[in-house]
mmCIF file of C-alpha atoms in Angstrom:
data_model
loop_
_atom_site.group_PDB
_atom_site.id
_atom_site.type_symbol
_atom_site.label_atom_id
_atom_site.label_comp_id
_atom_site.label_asym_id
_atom_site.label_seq_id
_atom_site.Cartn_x
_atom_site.Cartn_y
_atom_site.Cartn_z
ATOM 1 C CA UNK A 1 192.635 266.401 116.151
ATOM 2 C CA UNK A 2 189.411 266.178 115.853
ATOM 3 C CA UNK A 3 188.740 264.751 111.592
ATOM 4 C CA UNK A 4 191.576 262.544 113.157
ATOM 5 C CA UNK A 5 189.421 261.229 115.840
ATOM 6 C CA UNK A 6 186.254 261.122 113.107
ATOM 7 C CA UNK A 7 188.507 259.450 110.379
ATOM 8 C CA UNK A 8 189.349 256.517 112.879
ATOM 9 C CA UNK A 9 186.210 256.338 113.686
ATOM 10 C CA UNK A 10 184.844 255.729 110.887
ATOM 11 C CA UNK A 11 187.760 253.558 109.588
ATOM 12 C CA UNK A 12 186.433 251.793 112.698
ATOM 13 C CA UNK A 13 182.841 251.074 111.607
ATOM 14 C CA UNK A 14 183.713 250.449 108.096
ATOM 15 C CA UNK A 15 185.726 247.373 109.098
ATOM 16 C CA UNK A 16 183.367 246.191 111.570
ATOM 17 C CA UNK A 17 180.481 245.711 108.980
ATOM 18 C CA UNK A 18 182.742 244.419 106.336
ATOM 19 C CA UNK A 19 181.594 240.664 105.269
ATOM 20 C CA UNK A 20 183.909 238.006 105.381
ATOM 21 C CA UNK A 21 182.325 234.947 103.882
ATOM 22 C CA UNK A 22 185.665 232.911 103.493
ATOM 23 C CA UNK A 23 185.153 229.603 104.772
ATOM 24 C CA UNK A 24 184.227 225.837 103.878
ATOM 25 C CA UNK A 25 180.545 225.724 101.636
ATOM 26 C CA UNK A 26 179.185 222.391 101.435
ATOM 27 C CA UNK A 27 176.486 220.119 99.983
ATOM 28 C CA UNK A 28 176.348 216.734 101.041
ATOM 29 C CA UNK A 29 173.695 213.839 100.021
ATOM 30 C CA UNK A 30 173.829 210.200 101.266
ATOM 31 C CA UNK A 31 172.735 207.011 100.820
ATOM 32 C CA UNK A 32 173.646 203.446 99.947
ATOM 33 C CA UNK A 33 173.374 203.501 96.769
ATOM 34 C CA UNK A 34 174.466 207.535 95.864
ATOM 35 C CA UNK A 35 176.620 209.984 97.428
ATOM 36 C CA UNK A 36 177.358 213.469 96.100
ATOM 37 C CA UNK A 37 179.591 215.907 98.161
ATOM 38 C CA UNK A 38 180.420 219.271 96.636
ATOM 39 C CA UNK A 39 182.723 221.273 98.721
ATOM 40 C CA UNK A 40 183.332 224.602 97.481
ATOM 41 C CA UNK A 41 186.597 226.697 99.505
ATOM 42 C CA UNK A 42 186.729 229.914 99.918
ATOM 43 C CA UNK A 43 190.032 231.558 101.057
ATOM 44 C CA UNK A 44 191.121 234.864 102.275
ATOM 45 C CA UNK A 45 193.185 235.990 99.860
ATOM 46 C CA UNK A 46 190.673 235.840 97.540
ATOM 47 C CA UNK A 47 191.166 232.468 96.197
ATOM 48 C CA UNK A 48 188.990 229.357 96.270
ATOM 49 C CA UNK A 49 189.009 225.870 95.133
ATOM 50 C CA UNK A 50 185.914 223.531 94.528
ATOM 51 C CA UNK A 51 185.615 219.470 94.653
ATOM 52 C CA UNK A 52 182.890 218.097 93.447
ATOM 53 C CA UNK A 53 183.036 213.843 94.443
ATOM 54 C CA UNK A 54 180.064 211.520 92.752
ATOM 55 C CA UNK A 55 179.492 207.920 93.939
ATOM 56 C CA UNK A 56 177.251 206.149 91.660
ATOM 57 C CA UNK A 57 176.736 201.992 92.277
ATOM 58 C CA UNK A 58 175.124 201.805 89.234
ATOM 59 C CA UNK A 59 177.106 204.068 87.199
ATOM 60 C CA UNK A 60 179.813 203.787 85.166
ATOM 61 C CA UNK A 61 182.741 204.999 86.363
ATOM 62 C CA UNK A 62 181.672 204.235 90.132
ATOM 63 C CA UNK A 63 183.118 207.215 91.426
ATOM 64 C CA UNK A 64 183.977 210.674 89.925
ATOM 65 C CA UNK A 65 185.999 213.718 91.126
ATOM 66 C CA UNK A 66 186.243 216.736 88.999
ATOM 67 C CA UNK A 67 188.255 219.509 90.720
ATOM 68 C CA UNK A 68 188.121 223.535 90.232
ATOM 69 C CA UNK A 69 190.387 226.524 91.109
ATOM 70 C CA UNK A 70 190.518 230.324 90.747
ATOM 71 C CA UNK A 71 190.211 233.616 92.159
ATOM 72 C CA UNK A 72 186.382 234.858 93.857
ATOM 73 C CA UNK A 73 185.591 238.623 94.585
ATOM 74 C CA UNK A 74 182.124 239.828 96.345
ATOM 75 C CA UNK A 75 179.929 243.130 95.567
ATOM 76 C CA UNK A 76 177.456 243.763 97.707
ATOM 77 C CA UNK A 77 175.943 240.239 97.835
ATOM 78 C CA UNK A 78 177.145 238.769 94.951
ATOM 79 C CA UNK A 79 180.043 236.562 94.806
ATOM 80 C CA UNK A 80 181.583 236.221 91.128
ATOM 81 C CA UNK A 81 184.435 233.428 90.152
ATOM 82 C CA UNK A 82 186.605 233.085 87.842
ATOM 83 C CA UNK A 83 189.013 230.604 86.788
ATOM 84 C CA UNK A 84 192.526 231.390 85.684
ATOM 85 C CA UNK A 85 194.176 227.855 85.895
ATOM 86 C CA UNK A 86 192.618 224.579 83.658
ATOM 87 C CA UNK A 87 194.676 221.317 83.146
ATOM 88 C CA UNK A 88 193.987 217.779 83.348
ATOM 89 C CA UNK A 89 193.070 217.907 87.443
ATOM 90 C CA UNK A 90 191.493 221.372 87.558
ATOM 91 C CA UNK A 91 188.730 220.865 84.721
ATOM 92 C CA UNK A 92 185.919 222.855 85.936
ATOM 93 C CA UNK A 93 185.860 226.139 84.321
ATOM 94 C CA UNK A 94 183.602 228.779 86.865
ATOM 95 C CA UNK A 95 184.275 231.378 84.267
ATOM 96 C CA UNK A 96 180.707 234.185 84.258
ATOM 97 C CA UNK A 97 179.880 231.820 87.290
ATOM 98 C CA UNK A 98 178.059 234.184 90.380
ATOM 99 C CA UNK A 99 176.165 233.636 93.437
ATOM 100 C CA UNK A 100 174.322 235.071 96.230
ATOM 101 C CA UNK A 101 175.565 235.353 99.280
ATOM 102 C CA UNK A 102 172.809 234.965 102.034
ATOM 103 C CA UNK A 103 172.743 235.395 105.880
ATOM 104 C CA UNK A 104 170.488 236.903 108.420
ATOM 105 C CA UNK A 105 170.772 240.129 108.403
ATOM 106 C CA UNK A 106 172.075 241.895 111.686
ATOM 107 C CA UNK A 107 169.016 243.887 112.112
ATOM 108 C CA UNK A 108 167.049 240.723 112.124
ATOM 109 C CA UNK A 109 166.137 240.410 115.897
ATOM 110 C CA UNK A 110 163.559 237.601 115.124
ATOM 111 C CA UNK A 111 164.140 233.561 116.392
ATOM 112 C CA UNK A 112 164.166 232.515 112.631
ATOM 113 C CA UNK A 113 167.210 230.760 111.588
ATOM 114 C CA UNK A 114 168.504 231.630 108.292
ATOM 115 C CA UNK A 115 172.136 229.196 107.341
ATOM 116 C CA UNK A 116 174.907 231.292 105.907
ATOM 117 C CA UNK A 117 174.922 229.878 102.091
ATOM 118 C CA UNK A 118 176.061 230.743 98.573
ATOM 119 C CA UNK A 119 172.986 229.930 95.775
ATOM 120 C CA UNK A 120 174.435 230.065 92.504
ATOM 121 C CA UNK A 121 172.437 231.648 89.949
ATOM 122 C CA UNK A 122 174.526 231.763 86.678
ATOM 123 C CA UNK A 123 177.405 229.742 85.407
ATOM 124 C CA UNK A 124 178.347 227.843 82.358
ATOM 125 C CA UNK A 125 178.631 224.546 84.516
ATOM 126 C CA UNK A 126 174.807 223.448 84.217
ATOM 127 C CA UNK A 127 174.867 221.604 87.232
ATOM 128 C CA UNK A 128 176.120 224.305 88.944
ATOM 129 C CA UNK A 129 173.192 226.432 88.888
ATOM 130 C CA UNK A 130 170.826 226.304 91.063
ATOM 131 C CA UNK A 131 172.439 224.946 94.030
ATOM 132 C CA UNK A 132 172.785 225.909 97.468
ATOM 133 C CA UNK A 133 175.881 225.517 99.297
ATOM 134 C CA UNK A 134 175.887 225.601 103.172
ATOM 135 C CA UNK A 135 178.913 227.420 104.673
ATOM 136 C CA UNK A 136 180.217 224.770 107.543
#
């Protein structure tokens, strides 16, 4: 009776302190003549999918949407992607692709404000590195 007690116990806090960073990341700039709005997806079963829309006045096409799927996993604080699925609509290949996952820490009792985000470090996309996504 009591490992039983113990075990659940510790089942207990293990749970609690697991991250779960599924949600909507997103990076939005605006103006007249420019808008870019990369909205990255990231589902609990492990899945995500990533739109990436372009709106250029001057540019030729105007506008451009370029589309990604596949599967994410997280160790630690690094989120890795993959993609399993390319065709025609789902072009953007996030294979070796990884970012850091950053939030304030729990034991962070200060008044700073720190945004939950992804900052992606490495990909074969080269716009993808570099940027910061802010989780909505």
């Amino acid at each position: 009776m009591k490992y039983s007690i113990a075990l659940l116990f510790f089942i207990w806090s293990v749970s609690s302190t697991a991250q779960d960073i599924s949600g909507v990341y997103l990076l939005h700039t605006n103006s007249e003549q420019f808008e870019l709005k990369r909205t990255l997806t990231l589902h609990k079963d492990g899945t995500f999918s990533f739109h990436n829309y372009k709106r250029d006045e001057n540019g030729i096409p105007k506008e451009t949407n370029n589309y990604g799927k596949g599967h994410w996993q997280i160790d630690k604080k690094v989120v890795s992607f993959s993609s399993t699925f390319l065709d025609d609509t789902f072009n953007l290949n996030f294979n070796e692709t990884k970012a850091r996952y950053i939030s304030k820490s729990p034991r962070d009792t200060s008044d700073r404000v720190i945004k939950t985000a992804l900052r992606f470090y490495q990909s074969n996309l080269f716009w993808v590195k570099g940027i910061t996504l802010e989780k909505q």
